GROMACS .gro file of N, CA and C in nm:
model
  264
    1MET      N    1  -0.711  -0.817  -3.914
    1MET     CA    2  -0.709  -0.953  -3.966
    1MET      C    3  -0.688  -0.946  -4.113
    2PRO      N    4  -0.564  -0.972  -4.156
    2PRO     CA    5  -0.536  -0.968  -4.299
    2PRO      C    6  -0.620  -1.063  -4.387
    3GLY      N    7  -0.686  -1.010  -4.482
    3GLY     CA    8  -0.772  -1.089  -4.578
    3GLY      C    9  -0.897  -1.141  -4.515
    4GLY      N   10  -0.920  -1.110  -4.390
    4GLY     CA   11  -1.043  -1.156  -4.327
    4GLY      C   12  -1.037  -1.307  -4.300
    5ASP      N   13  -0.919  -1.365  -4.295
    5ASP     CA   14  -0.906  -1.505  -4.265
    5ASP      C   15  -0.942  -1.539  -4.124
    6PRO      N   16  -1.042  -1.632  -4.101
    6PRO     CA   17  -1.075  -1.666  -3.961
    6PRO      C   18  -0.963  -1.743  -3.888
    7ARG      N   19  -0.958  -1.719  -3.759
    7ARG     CA   20  -0.854  -1.786  -3.684
    7ARG      C   21  -0.924  -1.860  -3.558
    8ILE      N   22  -0.884  -1.970  -3.531
    8ILE     CA   23  -0.933  -2.047  -3.420
    8ILE      C   24  -0.822  -2.054  -3.308
    9TYR      N   25  -0.865  -2.016  -3.189
    9TYR     CA   26  -0.765  -2.013  -3.083
    9TYR      C   27  -0.808  -2.112  -2.975
   10THR      N   28  -0.707  -2.178  -2.920
   10THR     CA   29  -0.733  -2.275  -2.808
   10THR      C   30  -0.681  -2.217  -2.681
   11SER      N   31  -0.618  -2.107  -2.687
   11SER     CA   32  -0.565  -2.043  -2.562
   11SER      C   33  -0.572  -1.888  -2.574
   12GLY      N   34  -0.591  -1.826  -2.457
   12GLY     CA   35  -0.590  -1.674  -2.464
   12GLY      C   36  -0.457  -1.619  -2.499
   13GLU      N   37  -0.347  -1.682  -2.464
   13GLU     CA   38  -0.212  -1.628  -2.492
   13GLU      C   39  -0.191  -1.608  -2.637
   14SER      N   40  -0.220  -1.701  -2.720
   14SER     CA   41  -0.189  -1.684  -2.858
   14SER      C   42  -0.286  -1.580  -2.925
   15ARG      N   43  -0.409  -1.580  -2.876
   15ARG     CA   44  -0.507  -1.482  -2.925
   15ARG      C   45  -0.459  -1.336  -2.885
   16PHE      N   46  -0.420  -1.328  -2.760
   16PHE     CA   47  -0.368  -1.189  -2.722
   16PHE      C   48  -0.243  -1.149  -2.800
   17GLU      N   49  -0.153  -1.239  -2.827
   17GLU     CA   50  -0.037  -1.200  -2.906
   17GLU      C   51  -0.079  -1.149  -3.041
   18ASP      N   52  -0.184  -1.224  -3.109
   18ASP     CA   53  -0.217  -1.180  -3.239
   18ASP      C   54  -0.299  -1.043  -3.232
   19MET      N   55  -0.386  -1.023  -3.130
   19MET     CA   56  -0.454  -0.898  -3.109
   19MET      C   57  -0.353  -0.781  -3.095
   20LEU      N   58  -0.253  -0.807  -3.008
   20LEU     CA   59  -0.150  -0.696  -2.988
   20LEU      C   60  -0.075  -0.666  -3.119
   21ALA      N   61  -0.044  -0.774  -3.201
   21ALA     CA   62   0.019  -0.753  -3.327
   21ALA      C   63  -0.065  -0.673  -3.421
   22ASP      N   64  -0.197  -0.704  -3.420
   22ASP     CA   65  -0.294  -0.627  -3.507
   22ASP      C   66  -0.303  -0.482  -3.460
   23ILE      N   67  -0.300  -0.461  -3.338
   23ILE     CA   68  -0.305  -0.317  -3.280
   23ILE      C   69  -0.176  -0.246  -3.334
   24ASP      N   70  -0.062  -0.313  -3.321
   24ASP     CA   71   0.066  -0.251  -3.360
   24ASP      C   72   0.077  -0.229  -3.511
   25ALA      N   73  -0.003  -0.311  -3.591
   25ALA     CA   74   0.000  -0.295  -3.732
   25ALA      C   75  -0.107  -0.196  -3.787
   26ALA      N   76  -0.199  -0.154  -3.701
   26ALA     CA   77  -0.310  -0.070  -3.753
   26ALA      C   78  -0.248   0.060  -3.798
   27GLN      N   79  -0.315   0.113  -3.910
   27GLN     CA   80  -0.270   0.240  -3.966
   27GLN      C   81  -0.370   0.350  -3.967
   28HIS      N   82  -0.505   0.315  -3.954
   28HIS     CA   83  -0.599   0.416  -3.963
   28HIS      C   84  -0.688   0.424  -3.834
   29ARG      N   85  -0.753   0.318  -3.796
   29ARG     CA   86  -0.835   0.325  -3.678
   29ARG      C   87  -0.849   0.190  -3.619
   30ILE      N   88  -0.873   0.194  -3.483
   30ILE     CA   89  -0.894   0.068  -3.402
   30ILE      C   90  -1.023   0.084  -3.328
   31PHE      N   91  -1.108  -0.016  -3.329
   31PHE     CA   92  -1.228  -0.024  -3.246
   31PHE      C   93  -1.194  -0.140  -3.155
   32PHE      N   94  -1.174  -0.110  -3.029
   32PHE     CA   95  -1.138  -0.215  -2.921
   32PHE      C   96  -1.246  -0.225  -2.823
   33GLU      N   97  -1.303  -0.339  -2.804
   33GLU     CA   98  -1.408  -0.357  -2.707
   33GLU      C   99  -1.381  -0.483  -2.620
   34SER      N  100  -1.390  -0.469  -2.494
   34SER     CA  101  -1.364  -0.576  -2.406
   34SER      C  102  -1.455  -0.571  -2.286
   35TYR      N  103  -1.511  -0.685  -2.243
   35TYR     CA  104  -1.598  -0.693  -2.124
   35TYR      C  105  -1.519  -0.660  -2.005
   36ILE      N  106  -1.400  -0.725  -1.990
   36ILE     CA  107  -1.320  -0.700  -1.867
   36ILE      C  108  -1.177  -0.675  -1.920
   37CYS      N  109  -1.117  -0.576  -1.863
   37CYS     CA  110  -0.970  -0.543  -1.889
   37CYS      C  111  -0.904  -0.526  -1.745
   38LYS      N  112  -0.829  -0.626  -1.706
   38LYS     CA  113  -0.762  -0.616  -1.574
   38LYS      C  114  -0.640  -0.528  -1.591
   39GLY      N  115  -0.599  -0.482  -1.471
   39GLY     CA  116  -0.476  -0.399  -1.461
   39GLY      C  117  -0.351  -0.488  -1.445
   40ASP      N  118  -0.362  -0.610  -1.501
   40ASP     CA  119  -0.240  -0.697  -1.485
   40ASP      C  120  -0.150  -0.681  -1.605
   41ASP      N  121  -0.058  -0.772  -1.625
   41ASP     CA  122   0.044  -0.765  -1.734
   41ASP      C  123  -0.023  -0.765  -1.872
   42THR      N  124  -0.126  -0.846  -1.887
   42THR     CA  125  -0.193  -0.843  -2.017
   42THR      C  126  -0.267  -0.721  -2.040
   43GLY      N  127  -0.340  -0.672  -1.945
   43GLY     CA  128  -0.417  -0.544  -1.955
   43GLY      C  129  -0.324  -0.428  -1.978
   44LEU      N  130  -0.207  -0.427  -1.916
   44LEU     CA  131  -0.112  -0.318  -1.935
   44LEU      C  132  -0.055  -0.326  -2.082
   45ALA      N  133  -0.028  -0.452  -2.124
   45ALA     CA  134   0.020  -0.460  -2.270
   45ALA      C  135  -0.073  -0.405  -2.366
   46PHE      N  136  -0.207  -0.430  -2.344
   46PHE     CA  137  -0.312  -0.381  -2.439
   46PHE      C  138  -0.316  -0.224  -2.429
   47ARG      N  139  -0.314  -0.177  -2.309
   47ARG     CA  140  -0.317  -0.029  -2.285
   47ARG      C  141  -0.194   0.033  -2.358
   48GLU      N  142  -0.070  -0.018  -2.341
   48GLU     CA  143   0.039   0.035  -2.397
   48GLU      C  144   0.032   0.029  -2.553
   49ALA      N  145  -0.017  -0.080  -2.604
   49ALA     CA  146  -0.031  -0.094  -2.752
   49ALA      C  147  -0.128   0.012  -2.807
   50LEU      N  148  -0.237   0.034  -2.732
   50LEU     CA  149  -0.337   0.136  -2.776
   50LEU      C  150  -0.278   0.269  -2.768
   51VAL      N  151  -0.203   0.301  -2.659
   51VAL     CA  152  -0.131   0.428  -2.651
   51VAL      C  153  -0.036   0.451  -2.772
   52ARG      N  154   0.041   0.348  -2.795
   52ARG     CA  155   0.136   0.359  -2.907
   52ARG      C  156   0.068   0.379  -3.046
   53ALA      N  157  -0.048   0.315  -3.067
   53ALA     CA  158  -0.122   0.339  -3.187
   53ALA      C  159  -0.170   0.486  -3.197
   54HIS      N  160  -0.229   0.535  -3.084
   54HIS     CA  161  -0.277   0.676  -3.078
   54HIS      C  162  -0.157   0.769  -3.106
   55ASP      N  163  -0.040   0.743  -3.050
   55ASP     CA  164   0.075   0.830  -3.064
   55ASP      C  165   0.128   0.835  -3.212
   56ARG      N  166   0.099   0.726  -3.285
   56ARG     CA  167   0.144   0.723  -3.424
   56ARG      C  168   0.031   0.772  -3.525
   57GLY      N  169  -0.077   0.823  -3.461
   57GLY     CA  170  -0.176   0.891  -3.543
   57GLY      C  171  -0.299   0.801  -3.573
   58VAL      N  172  -0.303   0.682  -3.521
   58VAL     CA  173  -0.425   0.593  -3.542
   58VAL      C  174  -0.538   0.644  -3.461
   59GLU      N  175  -0.654   0.648  -3.518
   59GLU     CA  176  -0.779   0.681  -3.438
   59GLU      C  177  -0.813   0.566  -3.353
   60VAL      N  178  -0.828   0.577  -3.225
   60VAL     CA  179  -0.850   0.466  -3.137
   60VAL      C  180  -0.980   0.494  -3.056
   61PHE      N  181  -1.067   0.389  -3.065
   61PHE     CA  182  -1.191   0.398  -2.987
   61PHE      C  183  -1.198   0.270  -2.904
   62VAL      N  184  -1.226   0.290  -2.775
   62VAL     CA  185  -1.231   0.181  -2.675
   62VAL      C  186  -1.347   0.176  -2.598
   63ALA      N  187  -1.408   0.055  -2.573
   63ALA     CA  188  -1.529   0.044  -2.489
   63ALA      C  189  -1.507  -0.076  -2.397
   64PHE      N  190  -1.531  -0.048  -2.269
   64PHE     CA  191  -1.521  -0.147  -2.158
   64PHE      C  192  -1.654  -0.147  -2.086
   65ASP      N  193  -1.695  -0.263  -2.031
   65ASP     CA  194  -1.813  -0.271  -1.945
   65ASP      C  195  -1.773  -0.211  -1.807
   66GLU      N  196  -1.848  -0.100  -1.769
   66GLU     CA  197  -1.806  -0.033  -1.646
   66GLU      C  198  -1.827  -0.122  -1.524
   67PHE      N  199  -1.940  -0.194  -1.520
   67PHE     CA  200  -1.970  -0.277  -1.403
   67PHE      C  201  -1.868  -0.391  -1.385
   68ALA      N  202  -1.833  -0.458  -1.496
   68ALA     CA  203  -1.741  -0.568  -1.491
   68ALA      C  204  -1.604  -0.526  -1.448
   69ASN      N  205  -1.572  -0.401  -1.461
   69ASN     CA  206  -1.435  -0.348  -1.432
   69ASN      C  207  -1.427  -0.268  -1.303
   70LEU      N  208  -1.529  -0.284  -1.219
   70LEU     CA  209  -1.529  -0.209  -1.090
   70LEU      C  210  -1.409  -0.244  -1.003
   71VAL      N  211  -1.356  -0.361  -1.016
   71VAL     CA  212  -1.240  -0.397  -0.929
   71VAL      C  213  -1.107  -0.351  -0.989
   72VAL      N  214  -1.106  -0.293  -1.112
   72VAL     CA  215  -0.985  -0.237  -1.172
   72VAL      C  216  -0.966  -0.103  -1.127
   73PRO      N  217  -0.843  -0.064  -1.087
   73PRO     CA  218  -0.819   0.072  -1.035
   73PRO      C  219  -0.851   0.176  -1.139
   74ARG      N  220  -0.923   0.278  -1.106
   74ARG     CA  221  -0.957   0.386  -1.198
   74ARG      C  222  -0.837   0.447  -1.267
   75ALA      N  223  -0.719   0.441  -1.198
   75ALA     CA  224  -0.599   0.500  -1.259
   75ALA      C  225  -0.563   0.431  -1.396
   76PHE      N  226  -0.592   0.302  -1.400
   76PHE     CA  227  -0.567   0.224  -1.527
   76PHE      C  228  -0.644   0.285  -1.641
   77PHE      N  229  -0.770   0.324  -1.617
   77PHE     CA  230  -0.845   0.379  -1.728
   77PHE      C  231  -0.822   0.531  -1.744
   78ARG      N  232  -0.784   0.602  -1.649
   78ARG     CA  233  -0.755   0.745  -1.660
   78ARG      C  234  -0.643   0.768  -1.767
   79VAL      N  235  -0.548   0.678  -1.768
   79VAL     CA  236  -0.434   0.690  -1.869
   79VAL      C  237  -0.496   0.685  -2.008
   80LEU      N  238  -0.587   0.593  -2.029
   80LEU     CA  239  -0.656   0.582  -2.154
   80LEU      C  240  -0.743   0.707  -2.184
   81GLN      N  241  -0.824   0.742  -2.084
   81GLN     CA  242  -0.916   0.862  -2.102
   81GLN      C  243  -0.835   0.986  -2.140
   82SER      N  244  -0.713   1.005  -2.092
   82SER     CA  245  -0.641   1.121  -2.115
   82SER      C  246  -0.593   1.138  -2.255
   83ILE      N  247  -0.582   1.025  -2.334
   83ILE     CA  248  -0.527   1.030  -2.466
   83ILE      C  249  -0.614   0.967  -2.569
   84LEU      N  250  -0.713   0.890  -2.540
   84LEU     CA  251  -0.787   0.821  -2.645
   84LEU      C  252  -0.925   0.882  -2.660
   85GLU      N  253  -0.971   0.873  -2.791
   85GLU     CA  254  -1.109   0.929  -2.820
   85GLU      C  255  -1.204   0.809  -2.802
   86GLY      N  256  -1.326   0.840  -2.768
   86GLY     CA  257  -1.435   0.744  -2.763
   86GLY      C  258  -1.431   0.642  -2.654
   87LEU      N  259  -1.367   0.673  -2.542
   87LEU     CA  260  -1.364   0.580  -2.432
   87LEU      C  261  -1.505   0.577  -2.370
   88LYS      N  262  -1.559   0.465  -2.356
   88LYS     CA  263  -1.699   0.447  -2.303
   88LYS      C  264  -1.690   0.376  -2.176
   0.00000   0.00000   0.00000
């Protein structure tokens, strides 16, 4: 968030677009936490953005609620586990 300016969102779509842009702009480290991350198009977009960040040398830490994500295929998270540090 440049300059720490607060943002107010009225829809998830615009918030997700900004979050993905912030992930793509990160240069040093990312701390990403989400209660639920579905294996849908949005979830895949976040996973791919985090992978890209990792591949360009950004330190990436990810935390998901395990119980809330029981319905998400484990393969979705295995991709992250194989490349990211700090997956909880």
